[in-house]
Amino acid sequence: MPWVLPAMLALVAAGVMLSGRDLSQMYAELAAGGNGSYNPAMDWLQRGVSVLLLLASGERILRHFGSGRPLPSVPLVASYSVYWVATVAFTAVLGAHPSVGHEYAYSLVIGFAMMLTTGEELPAILQRARDALFVLMVVSVALIPVDPSMVLDASYTQGLLPGVPRLGGVAPHPVALGMFAQTGLLLLCAYPYRSRPVNLLAWGLGLGVLFFAQSKTAWIAFVLCSACLLLVRGGARAWQRLGDPRDNSFGILACLGAMLVGAGLLVLLVFDDVGDKIASFFDTQEGAQLMSLTGRDQIWAVAWEEWHAHPWFGYGPTLWDEDFRNAIAMPNATSAHNQFMDTLARSGTVGAIALVVYAAVLLWLSLRHARDTRGLSIALFIALALRSVSEVPLLLFGYGSELFIHLLLVVTLAAGAAQRRGLAAAPAGRRGSRVARPLRRPA
């Protein structure tokens, strides 16, 4: 099981490296009705990875139930299964444009195996995922002098770094690379390398890739997720120090910092004409794109119309495929760029209700097991929730880069639940079985 997530990442990177793409021409190729060059070797590589994932997941499921062990988290398994049935099975059969494929079942099998993870198994899985993410970032940076057009978008002009190409690396898109970098840094914070020099190099690489991917969503998500991770780990201790009269230096520094921030904001509001600058910004091309959510308002309008046309079970799995994009004259609309709108249009009202319920269960479990996972569960949930605003990370049709962070959250929640219940990896009832290794460090 620790090699499942790295295998998924390796397949994503191999697809990019074998495609011979020109990142700066990616949208132009979509507009011309093409999806870039495709290497036939990817068919066999994907089959091999699929067999590996199914064998590893099947072995994990058989070994778990063969030993008579209970589920670590019944709410997690039940909500995930219902969500898959409502958004994949129902829409594949009952949607307005039905389409059935064996790859639709992969996410159910792999996800179910991940939900059987115990606390002592989690470190190995997350450390392998961390290593795979940093290997992907190393390859992305190493290919800059070798094949810059494949990993750099020289035509990008909407960032905060004028004239600086956007780094996409061997991820499907620079936004995806930003998501991979932020996730790798979160895992590095939770499971740092033992060697201090390696740890410092990893932090430098991750922050550099995150910066030059120029994904504002990833920047915001990393700051918020890191703050939550640190708050869960040291928030109680910091609050105790703040109110301790014997250690007033920390409280003085905190109050001084708050005063400086407040004074800076006051000076900005009083002596700088913020209102005129904001108004002039929205008159620019970047401001117009922000007001229209970078064109997503038109895509959401199409998704809303499809839901009205097919309200119960949606359009079907083939929504946003090449034929549909050509029909609506939006070649760049590879998804609804919003998880709720995409699910509403693709899977109808039934799927949207299942999405809301599933998201609520994930939030509840993330908060419940925040201390059991030392803050990692809530950090991963926030990352997933923020990405759901502009992408579709909860899509369960097959597997790919979007499923990566989703499975990370699932496996973390399952391990937190298993630790709370005292479930170990050894078969239940065996004498001398090991107890799950705590995720929390001793005080």
Short mmCIF file of C-alpha atoms in Angstrom, two decimals:
data_model
loop_
_atom_site.label_atom_id
_atom_site.label_comp_id
_atom_site.label_asym_id
_atom_site.label_seq_id
_atom_site.Cartn_x
_atom_site.Cartn_y
_atom_site.Cartn_z
CA MET A 1 0.00 0.00 0.00
CA PRO A 2 2.79 2.56 0.59
CA TRP A 3 3.58 2.40 -3.15
CA VAL A 4 0.04 3.10 -4.37
CA LEU A 5 0.28 6.90 -4.20
CA PRO A 6 3.82 7.05 -5.66
CA ALA A 7 2.69 4.84 -8.56
CA MET A 8 -0.14 7.26 -9.32
CA LEU A 9 2.29 10.20 -9.33
CA ALA A 10 4.78 8.32 -11.51
CA LEU A 11 2.06 7.68 -14.09
CA VAL A 12 1.16 11.39 -14.16
CA ALA A 13 4.78 12.44 -14.61
CA ALA A 14 5.41 9.80 -17.29
CA GLY A 15 2.38 10.99 -19.25
CA VAL A 16 3.77 14.52 -19.34
CA MET A 17 7.33 13.47 -20.22
CA LEU A 18 6.20 11.18 -23.04
CA SER A 19 3.76 13.71 -24.48
CA GLY A 20 6.41 16.07 -25.85
CA ARG A 21 4.15 19.00 -24.95
CA ASP A 22 4.85 22.70 -25.30
CA LEU A 23 3.38 24.15 -22.12
CA SER A 24 2.97 27.63 -23.56
CA GLN A 25 0.90 26.19 -26.44
CA MET A 26 -1.31 23.93 -24.32
CA TYR A 27 -4.39 26.18 -24.43
CA ALA A 28 -3.83 26.94 -28.11
CA GLU A 29 -3.85 23.20 -28.85
CA LEU A 30 -7.09 22.79 -26.91
CA ALA A 31 -8.63 25.69 -28.81
CA ALA A 32 -7.62 24.05 -32.07
CA GLY A 33 -9.48 20.90 -31.05
CA GLY A 34 -6.48 18.78 -30.11
CA ASN A 35 -5.19 17.35 -26.85
CA GLY A 36 -1.49 17.41 -27.72
CA SER A 37 0.60 14.48 -28.82
CA TYR A 38 -0.05 11.13 -27.16
CA ASN A 39 2.53 8.37 -26.86
CA PRO A 40 1.11 4.86 -27.41
CA ALA A 41 3.45 3.57 -24.69
CA MET A 42 1.18 5.28 -22.14
CA ASP A 43 -1.55 2.70 -22.79
CA TRP A 44 0.66 -0.15 -21.60
CA LEU A 45 2.15 1.89 -18.78
CA GLN A 46 -1.30 2.77 -17.51
CA ARG A 47 -2.38 -0.85 -17.69
CA GLY A 48 0.64 -1.88 -15.64
CA VAL A 49 0.01 0.76 -12.99
CA SER A 50 -3.69 -0.15 -12.85
CA VAL A 51 -2.83 -3.82 -12.26
CA LEU A 52 -0.38 -2.82 -9.52
CA LEU A 53 -2.94 -0.61 -7.77
CA LEU A 54 -5.70 -3.21 -7.97
CA LEU A 55 -3.46 -6.04 -6.74
CA ALA A 56 -2.16 -4.00 -3.81
CA SER A 57 -5.65 -2.83 -2.88
CA GLY A 58 -7.20 -6.27 -3.29
CA GLU A 59 -4.53 -7.90 -1.14
CA ARG A 60 -5.06 -5.26 1.55
CA ILE A 61 -8.84 -5.78 1.58
CA LEU A 62 -8.61 -9.61 1.66
CA ARG A 63 -5.99 -9.58 4.42
CA HIS A 64 -8.07 -7.18 6.52
CA PHE A 65 -11.35 -9.06 6.37
CA GLY A 66 -9.64 -12.45 6.35
CA SER A 67 -8.31 -11.70 9.82
CA GLY A 68 -11.76 -10.66 11.04
CA ARG A 69 -10.80 -7.10 11.91
CA PRO A 70 -13.38 -4.27 12.08
CA LEU A 71 -13.46 -1.14 9.96
CA PRO A 72 -11.39 1.72 11.43
CA SER A 73 -14.12 4.29 10.64
CA VAL A 74 -17.62 3.19 9.66
CA PRO A 75 -18.81 6.78 8.89
CA LEU A 76 -15.86 7.28 6.52
CA VAL A 77 -16.42 4.01 4.66
CA ALA A 78 -20.21 4.52 4.47
CA SER A 79 -20.02 8.12 3.24
CA TYR A 80 -17.30 7.36 0.68
CA SER A 81 -19.24 4.39 -0.69
CA VAL A 82 -22.52 6.32 -0.91
CA TYR A 83 -20.72 9.21 -2.57
CA TRP A 84 -19.21 6.87 -5.19
CA VAL A 85 -22.58 5.24 -5.89
CA ALA A 86 -24.39 8.58 -6.24
CA THR A 87 -21.77 10.38 -8.34
CA VAL A 88 -20.33 7.52 -10.40
CA ALA A 89 -22.59 4.46 -10.54
CA PHE A 90 -25.94 6.25 -10.79
CA THR A 91 -24.83 8.84 -13.32
CA ALA A 92 -22.97 6.23 -15.41
CA VAL A 93 -26.16 4.19 -15.77
CA LEU A 94 -29.01 6.67 -15.25
CA GLY A 95 -27.49 9.90 -16.58
CA ALA A 96 -28.74 11.57 -19.73
CA HIS A 97 -25.63 10.30 -21.57
CA PRO A 98 -24.79 6.98 -19.87
CA SER A 99 -21.29 5.59 -20.13
CA VAL A 100 -19.91 2.57 -18.28
CA GLY A 101 -16.21 1.74 -17.99
CA HIS A 102 -14.20 -0.60 -15.79
CA GLU A 103 -11.91 2.28 -14.79
CA TYR A 104 -14.79 3.85 -12.86
CA ALA A 105 -14.46 1.13 -10.22
CA TYR A 106 -10.77 1.80 -9.54
CA SER A 107 -11.41 4.72 -7.19
CA LEU A 108 -13.83 2.59 -5.15
CA VAL A 109 -11.39 -0.32 -4.74
CA ILE A 110 -8.33 1.85 -4.05
CA GLY A 111 -10.23 4.17 -1.73
CA PHE A 112 -11.73 1.27 0.23
CA ALA A 113 -8.26 -0.24 0.72
CA MET A 114 -6.94 3.11 1.93
CA MET A 115 -9.75 3.34 4.49
CA LEU A 116 -8.44 0.17 6.18
CA THR A 117 -5.18 1.88 7.22
CA THR A 118 -4.14 1.75 10.87
CA GLY A 119 -2.09 4.24 12.85
CA GLU A 120 1.14 2.23 12.65
CA GLU A 121 0.83 1.93 8.86
CA LEU A 122 0.25 5.64 8.21
CA PRO A 123 3.86 6.90 8.54
CA ALA A 124 5.13 4.56 5.82
CA ILE A 125 2.33 5.58 3.43
CA LEU A 126 2.76 9.31 4.00
CA GLN A 127 6.55 9.18 3.90
CA ARG A 128 6.46 7.38 0.54
CA ALA A 129 4.00 9.99 -0.73
CA ARG A 130 6.27 12.77 0.56
CA ASP A 131 9.30 11.23 -1.19
CA ALA A 132 7.37 10.82 -4.44
CA LEU A 133 6.28 14.46 -4.38
CA PHE A 134 9.81 15.72 -3.89
CA VAL A 135 11.18 13.41 -6.60
CA LEU A 136 8.55 14.89 -8.92
CA MET A 137 9.71 18.40 -7.99
CA VAL A 138 13.38 17.50 -8.49
CA VAL A 139 12.62 16.13 -11.96
CA SER A 140 10.56 19.22 -12.77
CA VAL A 141 13.45 21.55 -11.90
CA ALA A 142 16.10 19.34 -13.53
CA LEU A 143 14.27 19.44 -16.86
CA ILE A 144 14.35 23.25 -17.09
CA PRO A 145 17.72 23.39 -18.92
CA VAL A 146 16.99 20.15 -20.83
CA ASP A 147 13.52 20.86 -22.23
CA PRO A 148 12.31 24.29 -21.03
CA SER A 149 9.23 24.39 -23.27
CA MET A 150 7.86 21.23 -21.64
CA VAL A 151 8.12 22.47 -18.05
CA LEU A 152 7.89 26.28 -18.38
CA ASP A 153 5.03 28.43 -19.66
CA ALA A 154 6.83 31.42 -21.19
CA SER A 155 3.54 32.95 -22.41
CA TYR A 156 2.07 33.40 -18.91
CA THR A 157 1.30 37.08 -18.23
CA GLN A 158 -1.27 36.98 -15.41
CA GLY A 159 1.08 36.39 -12.51
CA LEU A 160 2.64 38.68 -9.95
CA LEU A 161 6.08 38.16 -11.49
CA PRO A 162 6.12 40.04 -14.83
CA GLY A 163 8.29 38.37 -17.43
CA VAL A 164 8.98 35.28 -15.29
CA PRO A 165 7.85 31.99 -16.91
CA ARG A 166 5.42 29.87 -14.97
CA LEU A 167 6.75 26.50 -13.78
CA GLY A 168 4.55 23.55 -14.67
CA GLY A 169 7.17 20.83 -14.36
CA VAL A 170 6.03 17.29 -15.05
CA ALA A 171 2.59 17.99 -13.57
CA PRO A 172 -0.44 18.28 -15.87
CA HIS A 173 -0.61 22.04 -15.22
CA PRO A 174 1.24 24.66 -13.13
CA VAL A 175 -1.77 24.79 -10.80
CA ALA A 176 -1.40 21.05 -10.22
CA LEU A 177 2.33 21.49 -9.56
CA GLY A 178 1.49 24.16 -6.97
CA MET A 179 -0.88 21.71 -5.32
CA PHE A 180 1.80 19.00 -5.31
CA ALA A 181 4.35 21.42 -3.81
CA GLN A 182 2.04 22.59 -1.05
CA THR A 183 1.08 18.99 -0.20
CA GLY A 184 4.71 17.91 -0.14
CA LEU A 185 5.58 20.73 2.26
CA LEU A 186 2.71 19.78 4.57
CA LEU A 187 3.90 16.17 4.63
CA LEU A 188 7.46 17.40 5.21
CA CYS A 189 6.25 19.40 8.19
CA ALA A 190 4.45 16.35 9.58
CA TYR A 191 7.24 13.89 8.75
CA PRO A 192 10.58 15.71 8.36
CA TYR A 193 13.68 13.93 7.11
CA ARG A 194 16.12 12.74 9.75
CA SER A 195 19.06 14.49 8.10
CA ARG A 196 19.03 18.22 8.75
CA PRO A 197 20.78 19.15 5.44
CA VAL A 198 18.32 17.01 3.46
CA ASN A 199 15.46 18.60 5.35
CA LEU A 200 16.70 22.14 4.56
CA LEU A 201 17.19 21.27 0.88
CA ALA A 202 13.68 19.83 0.73
CA TRP A 203 12.20 22.99 2.24
CA GLY A 204 14.12 25.17 -0.21
CA LEU A 205 13.05 23.06 -3.18
CA GLY A 206 9.41 22.90 -2.11
CA LEU A 207 9.09 26.61 -1.41
CA GLY A 208 10.86 27.48 -4.65
CA VAL A 209 8.59 25.26 -6.75
CA LEU A 210 5.53 26.58 -4.93
CA PHE A 211 6.61 30.16 -5.64
CA PHE A 212 7.46 29.74 -9.32
CA ALA A 213 4.35 27.66 -10.06
CA GLN A 214 2.63 31.03 -9.47
CA SER A 215 -0.60 29.45 -8.27
CA LYS A 216 -2.24 31.99 -5.97
CA THR A 217 -4.66 29.34 -4.74
CA ALA A 218 -1.75 27.12 -3.70
CA TRP A 219 -0.05 30.03 -1.93
CA ILE A 220 -3.16 30.84 0.10
CA ALA A 221 -3.82 27.18 0.83
CA PHE A 222 -0.26 26.59 2.03
CA VAL A 223 -0.39 29.54 4.43
CA LEU A 224 -3.78 28.53 5.88
CA CYS A 225 -2.94 24.82 6.09
CA SER A 226 0.43 25.48 7.72
CA ALA A 227 -1.19 27.84 10.23
CA CYS A 228 -3.76 25.17 11.17
CA LEU A 229 -1.04 22.52 11.44
CA LEU A 230 1.03 24.69 13.77
CA LEU A 231 -2.02 25.81 15.74
CA VAL A 232 -3.09 22.25 16.52
CA ARG A 233 0.45 21.26 17.45
CA GLY A 234 1.44 24.28 19.54
CA GLY A 235 -1.64 26.43 19.97
CA ALA A 236 -2.43 25.32 23.50
CA ARG A 237 1.18 25.79 24.59
CA ALA A 238 1.33 29.28 23.00
CA TRP A 239 -1.93 30.32 24.66
CA GLN A 240 -0.63 29.05 28.00
CA ARG A 241 2.58 31.07 27.58
CA LEU A 242 0.58 34.13 26.59
CA GLY A 243 -1.29 34.07 29.89
CA ASP A 244 1.62 33.08 32.09
CA PRO A 245 2.70 36.09 34.24
CA ARG A 246 6.07 34.40 34.86
CA ASP A 247 6.88 34.38 31.14
CA ASN A 248 5.72 37.78 29.91
CA SER A 249 8.24 38.08 27.04
CA PHE A 250 6.07 36.01 24.71
CA GLY A 251 2.98 38.07 25.51
CA ILE A 252 4.86 41.33 24.99
CA LEU A 253 6.15 40.20 21.59
CA ALA A 254 2.67 39.06 20.53
CA CYS A 255 1.06 42.36 21.55
CA LEU A 256 3.86 44.33 19.90
CA GLY A 257 3.40 42.40 16.66
CA ALA A 258 -0.35 43.01 16.69
CA MET A 259 0.23 46.74 17.30
CA LEU A 260 2.68 46.98 14.39
CA VAL A 261 0.30 45.23 12.02
CA GLY A 262 -2.56 47.50 13.11
CA ALA A 263 -0.44 50.62 12.74
CA GLY A 264 0.66 49.55 9.26
CA LEU A 265 -2.93 49.02 8.15
CA LEU A 266 -3.93 52.39 9.62
CA VAL A 267 -1.12 54.22 7.75
CA LEU A 268 -2.09 52.43 4.53
CA LEU A 269 -5.73 53.46 4.84
CA VAL A 270 -5.05 57.06 5.90
CA PHE A 271 -2.13 58.11 3.70
CA ASP A 272 -2.65 55.94 0.61
CA ASP A 273 -5.56 56.31 -1.79
CA VAL A 274 -6.62 52.69 -1.61
CA GLY A 275 -10.08 53.24 -3.10
CA ASP A 276 -8.80 54.78 -6.34
CA LYS A 277 -6.17 52.07 -6.72
CA ILE A 278 -8.78 49.34 -6.30
CA ALA A 279 -11.05 51.01 -8.85
CA SER A 280 -8.21 51.42 -11.35
CA PHE A 281 -7.22 47.77 -10.86
CA PHE A 282 -10.65 46.53 -11.89
CA ASP A 283 -10.35 48.61 -15.07
CA THR A 284 -7.33 46.54 -16.12
CA GLN A 285 -7.38 43.17 -17.90
CA GLU A 286 -6.38 41.34 -14.72
CA GLY A 287 -9.16 43.05 -12.78
CA ALA A 288 -11.73 42.12 -15.41
CA GLN A 289 -10.60 38.50 -15.24
CA LEU A 290 -10.91 38.56 -11.47
CA MET A 291 -14.45 39.95 -11.66
CA SER A 292 -15.43 37.18 -14.08
CA LEU A 293 -13.48 34.61 -12.03
CA THR A 294 -11.09 34.12 -14.97
CA GLY A 295 -13.95 33.17 -17.27
CA ARG A 296 -15.37 30.55 -14.91
CA ASP A 297 -18.70 32.37 -14.70
CA GLN A 298 -19.46 31.32 -18.30
CA ILE A 299 -18.51 27.70 -17.57
CA TRP A 300 -20.70 27.70 -14.47
CA ALA A 301 -23.59 29.07 -16.53
CA VAL A 302 -23.26 26.10 -18.90
CA ALA A 303 -23.10 23.69 -15.95
CA TRP A 304 -26.23 25.27 -14.47
CA GLU A 305 -28.09 24.85 -17.76
CA GLU A 306 -27.10 21.18 -17.95
CA TRP A 307 -28.40 20.61 -14.45
CA HIS A 308 -31.73 22.24 -15.37
CA ALA A 309 -31.93 20.00 -18.43
CA HIS A 310 -31.09 16.83 -16.44
CA PRO A 311 -31.94 17.61 -12.80
CA TRP A 312 -31.88 14.20 -11.12
CA PHE A 313 -28.90 12.18 -12.39
CA GLY A 314 -27.15 14.82 -14.48
CA TYR A 315 -25.58 14.82 -17.91
CA GLY A 316 -23.38 11.76 -17.37
CA PRO A 317 -19.67 10.90 -17.09
CA THR A 318 -18.81 12.32 -20.54
CA LEU A 319 -19.57 15.90 -19.53
CA TRP A 320 -16.74 18.24 -20.60
CA ASP A 321 -15.25 15.73 -23.04
CA GLU A 322 -13.95 16.93 -26.41
CA ASP A 323 -17.30 16.58 -28.21
CA PHE A 324 -19.13 18.51 -25.48
CA ARG A 325 -16.52 21.29 -25.42
CA ASN A 326 -16.76 21.67 -29.19
CA ALA A 327 -20.55 21.81 -28.98
CA ILE A 328 -20.50 24.70 -26.50
CA ALA A 329 -17.50 26.38 -28.19
CA MET A 330 -15.41 26.28 -24.98
CA PRO A 331 -12.34 24.17 -25.80
CA ASN A 332 -10.62 25.05 -22.51
CA ALA A 333 -13.53 23.92 -20.31
CA THR A 334 -12.14 20.53 -19.29
CA SER A 335 -14.26 20.67 -16.11
CA ALA A 336 -16.68 23.04 -14.41
CA HIS A 337 -13.72 24.41 -12.37
CA ASN A 338 -15.79 24.07 -9.21
CA GLN A 339 -16.52 20.81 -7.42
CA PHE A 340 -20.14 21.55 -6.55
CA MET A 341 -21.06 22.92 -10.00
CA ASP A 342 -19.30 20.03 -11.73
CA THR A 343 -21.07 17.42 -9.59
CA LEU A 344 -24.41 19.18 -9.99
CA ALA A 345 -24.13 19.15 -13.79
CA ARG A 346 -22.48 15.76 -14.15
CA SER A 347 -24.38 13.77 -11.49
CA GLY A 348 -27.50 15.85 -10.87
CA THR A 349 -29.28 16.61 -7.62
CA VAL A 350 -28.66 13.11 -6.27
CA GLY A 351 -24.91 13.50 -6.72
CA ALA A 352 -24.86 17.05 -5.32
CA ILE A 353 -26.65 15.95 -2.13
CA ALA A 354 -24.19 13.08 -1.72
CA LEU A 355 -21.31 15.55 -2.20
CA VAL A 356 -22.58 17.85 0.56
CA VAL A 357 -23.08 14.95 2.95
CA TYR A 358 -19.67 13.48 2.16
CA ALA A 359 -17.96 16.86 2.62
CA ALA A 360 -19.71 17.31 5.96
CA VAL A 361 -18.51 13.88 7.13
CA LEU A 362 -14.95 14.67 6.04
CA LEU A 363 -15.06 17.97 7.95
CA TRP A 364 -16.43 16.30 11.08
CA LEU A 365 -13.84 13.52 10.99
CA SER A 366 -11.03 15.99 10.25
CA LEU A 367 -11.90 18.02 13.34
CA ARG A 368 -12.50 14.91 15.44
CA HIS A 369 -9.10 13.43 14.60
CA ALA A 370 -7.14 16.67 14.40
CA ARG A 371 -5.18 15.92 17.57
CA ASP A 372 -4.87 12.21 16.76
CA THR A 373 -3.15 13.14 13.48
CA ARG A 374 -1.26 16.13 14.96
CA GLY A 375 -3.20 18.58 12.80
CA LEU A 376 -2.59 16.85 9.46
CA SER A 377 -6.23 15.87 8.94
CA ILE A 378 -7.59 19.41 9.20
CA ALA A 379 -4.69 20.79 7.09
CA LEU A 380 -5.41 18.31 4.28
CA PHE A 381 -9.15 19.00 4.50
CA ILE A 382 -8.59 22.75 4.12
CA ALA A 383 -6.30 22.13 1.13
CA LEU A 384 -8.96 19.92 -0.46
CA ALA A 385 -11.77 22.40 0.29
CA LEU A 386 -9.87 25.36 -1.16
CA ARG A 387 -8.99 23.42 -4.29
CA SER A 388 -12.66 22.46 -4.68
CA VAL A 389 -13.48 26.13 -5.26
CA SER A 390 -11.70 26.20 -8.63
CA GLU A 391 -11.03 22.52 -9.48
CA VAL A 392 -12.64 19.08 -9.05
CA PRO A 393 -10.42 17.13 -6.60
CA LEU A 394 -13.33 14.92 -5.42
CA LEU A 395 -14.04 13.47 -8.85
CA LEU A 396 -14.03 9.65 -8.65
CA PHE A 397 -14.01 8.66 -12.32
CA GLY A 398 -10.79 6.66 -12.55
CA TYR A 399 -7.64 7.89 -10.84
CA GLY A 400 -5.16 10.65 -11.52
CA SER A 401 -3.50 13.72 -10.07
CA GLU A 402 -6.74 15.08 -8.57
CA LEU A 403 -7.38 11.90 -6.58
CA PHE A 404 -3.97 12.12 -4.89
CA ILE A 405 -4.74 14.64 -2.13
CA HIS A 406 -8.21 13.12 -1.69
CA LEU A 407 -6.68 9.73 -0.87
CA LEU A 408 -4.15 11.38 1.44
CA LEU A 409 -7.00 12.80 3.50
CA VAL A 410 -8.88 9.49 3.47
CA VAL A 411 -5.89 7.45 4.65
CA THR A 412 -5.08 10.02 7.36
CA LEU A 413 -8.64 9.97 8.72
CA ALA A 414 -8.75 6.17 8.70
CA ALA A 415 -5.47 5.96 10.61
CA GLY A 416 -6.63 8.55 13.14
CA ALA A 417 -9.84 6.61 13.73
CA ALA A 418 -7.93 3.33 14.04
CA GLN A 419 -5.57 4.83 16.59
CA ARG A 420 -8.45 6.19 18.66
CA ARG A 421 -10.07 2.74 18.68
CA GLY A 422 -6.76 1.01 19.43
CA LEU A 423 -6.74 -1.05 16.22
CA ALA A 424 -3.37 -2.48 15.19
CA ALA A 425 -2.15 -3.87 11.91
CA ALA A 426 -1.86 -7.39 13.30
CA PRO A 427 -5.03 -9.58 13.21
CA ALA A 428 -7.46 -8.86 16.05
CA GLY A 429 -7.44 -11.32 18.92
CA ARG A 430 -3.85 -12.53 18.38
CA ARG A 431 -1.87 -12.68 21.58
CA GLY A 432 1.04 -10.35 21.74
CA SER A 433 -0.19 -8.22 18.86
CA ARG A 434 1.34 -4.83 18.63
CA VAL A 435 -0.69 -1.76 19.43
CA ALA A 436 -0.84 1.07 16.94
CA ARG A 437 2.05 3.47 17.18
CA PRO A 438 0.74 6.87 18.30
CA LEU A 439 0.72 9.66 15.75
CA ARG A 440 1.18 12.17 18.52
CA ARG A 441 4.60 12.77 19.95
CA PRO A 442 5.00 12.60 23.72
CA ALA A 443 4.92 15.91 25.48
#
